[in-house]
Amino acid sequence: MQTNFSLAQLADSDTAESEKILRKCVHCGFCTATCPTFVLLGDELDSPRGRIYLIKEMLEQAKPATATVVKHIDRCLSCLSCMTTCPSGVNYMHLVDHGRRHIEATWRRPWADRWLRQLLAVVLPRPQLFRAMLLLAALARPLGPLLPARLRAMLAMAPVLPAARSPVDRPQVFPAIGARRRRVALLSGCVQTALLPSINEATIRLLTRHGVEVVVAEGSGCCGALTHHLGKEAPALASARANIAAWLAEAEGEGLDAILVNASGCGTQLKDYGFLLRDDPAWAAKAARVAGLSRDITEFMAELGLARPVAGSGLTVAYHSACSMQHGQQIKTPPKTLLAAAGFVVRDVPEGHLCCGSAGTYNLLQPEIAARLRDRKLANIATVAPDLVAAGNIGCITQLASGSSLPILHTVELLDWATGGPLPPILRDARFARASG
Ligand code: SF4
Ligand code: SF4
């Protein structure tokens, strides 16, 4: 694609990067077929190619964002399905991130939108505050039908009561059981610790049982993805720097073989730290080092090897591959290989490349499109008649669970159970309890 930036514009690092990305696009349109919003809405401006044109025009003209640009960029899930499909290697992720930052800097949203986005940016990365909000949501539940669509969507996603803080989500070291084979840091995260603390608990049991020492490092916290996708760069980079400092202190102390992540949305963010901080001389090299150490828990376990299964054998698991897992990190087989090695019968979900509608805060900001994608995903899951659904991202788990009575679990909860851990809390009914024997 031809571009028309001035030399002065190209002196800006973000613009120079976006220009390189734009020049790779050959307008072929292959990406439109696998874009969830184009599949649903059928509008070229809701396709990757259409959005690329909108961003190009906005950046080239160095003008404030327009209502049209904001509408169609806001509707993008950042699912990155287009990046998997693109034959020319267009890095849509970095381009749309730049577009979002430009919108944030130049477009004044209606006050309700501004208020909601600010609320999400402040509350979600802070587990204590998020728990308090979940409690308020539980109290407000009876008012649900009277509230506007976005607040109704938030209430629908909230659990009946927030989970208590797990003792594992504090800075500490979990020694390996038996001889120590590896030493890792675990990103304990933010939203996940308040919604499903059982995921970190299962992760730590699974790792220590396999001879891995696990550190929850003092000073580590939210990865920054939630604020990053809202176009709020300063808090996103502050989160990245805090994590990098915390993990490098561990790496330079007792050493780290990896930094593990059990929420693939966060994993995609960590692996991009090097790019995000590339222009900061004090942090660029450190960020690249942390990005290089970052692994999804299933990548790590697939290399380490799984102990012989003792429970769960024979249950049919529909594996839902989160977009951040399959498109953001291109991790496709390890979770399924591990589940099969643990004795489960693993089924792929038809249209598996399409997003479930979760996409960070998307299901809260675009509830109608998100609900259509969720229902489509659940209908596809139903065709494989599973006993359970496994996914590697808290957002997908919450999104799918909001419309289904099937047990939706994190992959590590199943791997932990199968190799000697307790029955996952969601499976505590007679049928699954029998399988644990
Ligand atoms: S990130 Fe997803 S929703 Fe956005 S343009 Fe690409 S495929 Fe479409
Ligand atoms: S598939 Fe790639 S090259 Fe083709 S239009 Fe989409 S982004 Fe451009």
PDB file of N, CA and C in Angstrom, residues 12 21 86 103 169 171 174 180 202-203 236 239 252 261 270 306 316 330 390 427:
ATOM      1  N   ASP A  12       8.532  10.626  14.063  1.00  0.00           N
ATOM      2  CA  ASP A  12       7.863  10.034  15.230  1.00  0.00           C
ATOM      3  C   ASP A  12       7.938   8.507  15.112  1.00  0.00           C
ATOM      4  N   ILE A  21       4.206  -0.895   8.549  1.00  0.00           N
ATOM      5  CA  ILE A  21       3.113  -1.881   8.572  1.00  0.00           C
ATOM      6  C   ILE A  21       2.186  -1.643   7.383  1.00  0.00           C
ATOM      7  N   CYS A  86      -3.335 -13.096   7.342  1.00  0.00           N
ATOM      8  CA  CYS A  86      -2.645 -12.222   6.370  1.00  0.00           C
ATOM      9  C   CYS A  86      -1.403 -12.894   5.770  1.00  0.00           C
ATOM     10  N   ILE A 103      -6.786   8.047  18.812  1.00  0.00           N
ATOM     11  CA  ILE A 103      -8.189   8.351  19.160  1.00  0.00           C
ATOM     12  C   ILE A 103      -8.250   8.903  20.585  1.00  0.00           C
ATOM     13  N   ASP A 169      -2.068 -15.598  46.177  1.00  0.00           N
ATOM     14  CA  ASP A 169      -1.883 -14.395  45.368  1.00  0.00           C
ATOM     15  C   ASP A 169      -1.137 -13.288  46.108  1.00  0.00           C
ATOM     16  N   PRO A 171       2.912 -12.030  47.405  1.00  0.00           N
ATOM     17  CA  PRO A 171       4.311 -12.310  47.058  1.00  0.00           C
ATOM     18  C   PRO A 171       4.889 -13.389  47.977  1.00  0.00           C
ATOM     19  N   PHE A 174       6.911 -20.673  46.332  1.00  0.00           N
ATOM     20  CA  PHE A 174       6.336 -22.009  46.523  1.00  0.00           C
ATOM     21  C   PHE A 174       7.418 -23.011  46.123  1.00  0.00           C
ATOM     22  N   ARG A 180      14.270 -29.977  42.622  1.00  0.00           N
ATOM     23  CA  ARG A 180      13.875 -28.796  41.839  1.00  0.00           C
ATOM     24  C   ARG A 180      14.402 -28.916  40.396  1.00  0.00           C
ATOM     25  N   ALA A 202      -4.462 -23.793  41.098  1.00  0.00           N
ATOM     26  CA  ALA A 202      -4.209 -25.015  40.309  1.00  0.00           C
ATOM     27  C   ALA A 202      -2.852 -24.930  39.615  1.00  0.00           C
ATOM     28  N   THR A 203      -2.515 -23.739  39.111  1.00  0.00           N
ATOM     29  CA  THR A 203      -1.233 -23.562  38.406  1.00  0.00           C
ATOM     30  C   THR A 203      -0.069 -23.860  39.344  1.00  0.00           C
ATOM     31  N   ALA A 236      -0.488   1.734  31.210  1.00  0.00           N
ATOM     32  CA  ALA A 236      -0.063   0.434  30.663  1.00  0.00           C
ATOM     33  C   ALA A 236       1.453   0.290  30.785  1.00  0.00           C
ATOM     34  N   SER A 239       2.577  -0.224  34.422  1.00  0.00           N
ATOM     35  CA  SER A 239       2.423  -1.630  34.846  1.00  0.00           C
ATOM     36  C   SER A 239       3.567  -2.475  34.303  1.00  0.00           C
ATOM     37  N   GLU A 252      17.928 -11.855  38.546  1.00  0.00           N
ATOM     38  CA  GLU A 252      19.317 -11.562  38.905  1.00  0.00           C
ATOM     39  C   GLU A 252      19.661 -12.062  40.311  1.00  0.00           C
ATOM     40  N   VAL A 261       2.664 -17.296  32.465  1.00  0.00           N
ATOM     41  CA  VAL A 261       1.398 -16.578  32.422  1.00  0.00           C
ATOM     42  C   VAL A 261       0.296 -17.614  32.180  1.00  0.00           C
ATOM     43  N   LEU A 270       2.832  -9.417  27.629  1.00  0.00           N
ATOM     44  CA  LEU A 270       4.203  -9.580  28.138  1.00  0.00           C
ATOM     45  C   LEU A 270       5.196  -9.804  26.998  1.00  0.00           C
ATOM     46  N   LEU A 306       4.187 -34.051  31.215  1.00  0.00           N
ATOM     47  CA  LEU A 306       3.119 -34.176  32.217  1.00  0.00           C
ATOM     48  C   LEU A 306       3.201 -35.531  32.914  1.00  0.00           C
ATOM     49  N   THR A 316     -15.091 -35.813  27.737  1.00  0.00           N
ATOM     50  CA  THR A 316     -14.892 -35.090  26.480  1.00  0.00           C
ATOM     51  C   THR A 316     -14.779 -33.596  26.755  1.00  0.00           C
ATOM     52  N   GLN A 330       0.218 -17.419  18.763  1.00  0.00           N
ATOM     53  CA  GLN A 330       0.362 -18.551  17.829  1.00  0.00           C
ATOM     54  C   GLN A 330       0.619 -19.875  18.569  1.00  0.00           C
ATOM     55  N   ALA A 390     -12.657 -26.276  27.963  1.00  0.00           N
ATOM     56  CA  ALA A 390     -11.400 -25.756  28.513  1.00  0.00           C
ATOM     57  C   ALA A 390     -10.950 -24.561  27.697  1.00  0.00           C
ATOM     58  N   LEU A 427     -16.665 -28.451  39.270  1.00  0.00           N
ATOM     59  CA  LEU A 427     -17.053 -29.836  38.945  1.00  0.00           C
ATOM     60  C   LEU A 427     -17.551 -30.621  40.162  1.00  0.00           C
TER      61      LEU A 427
END
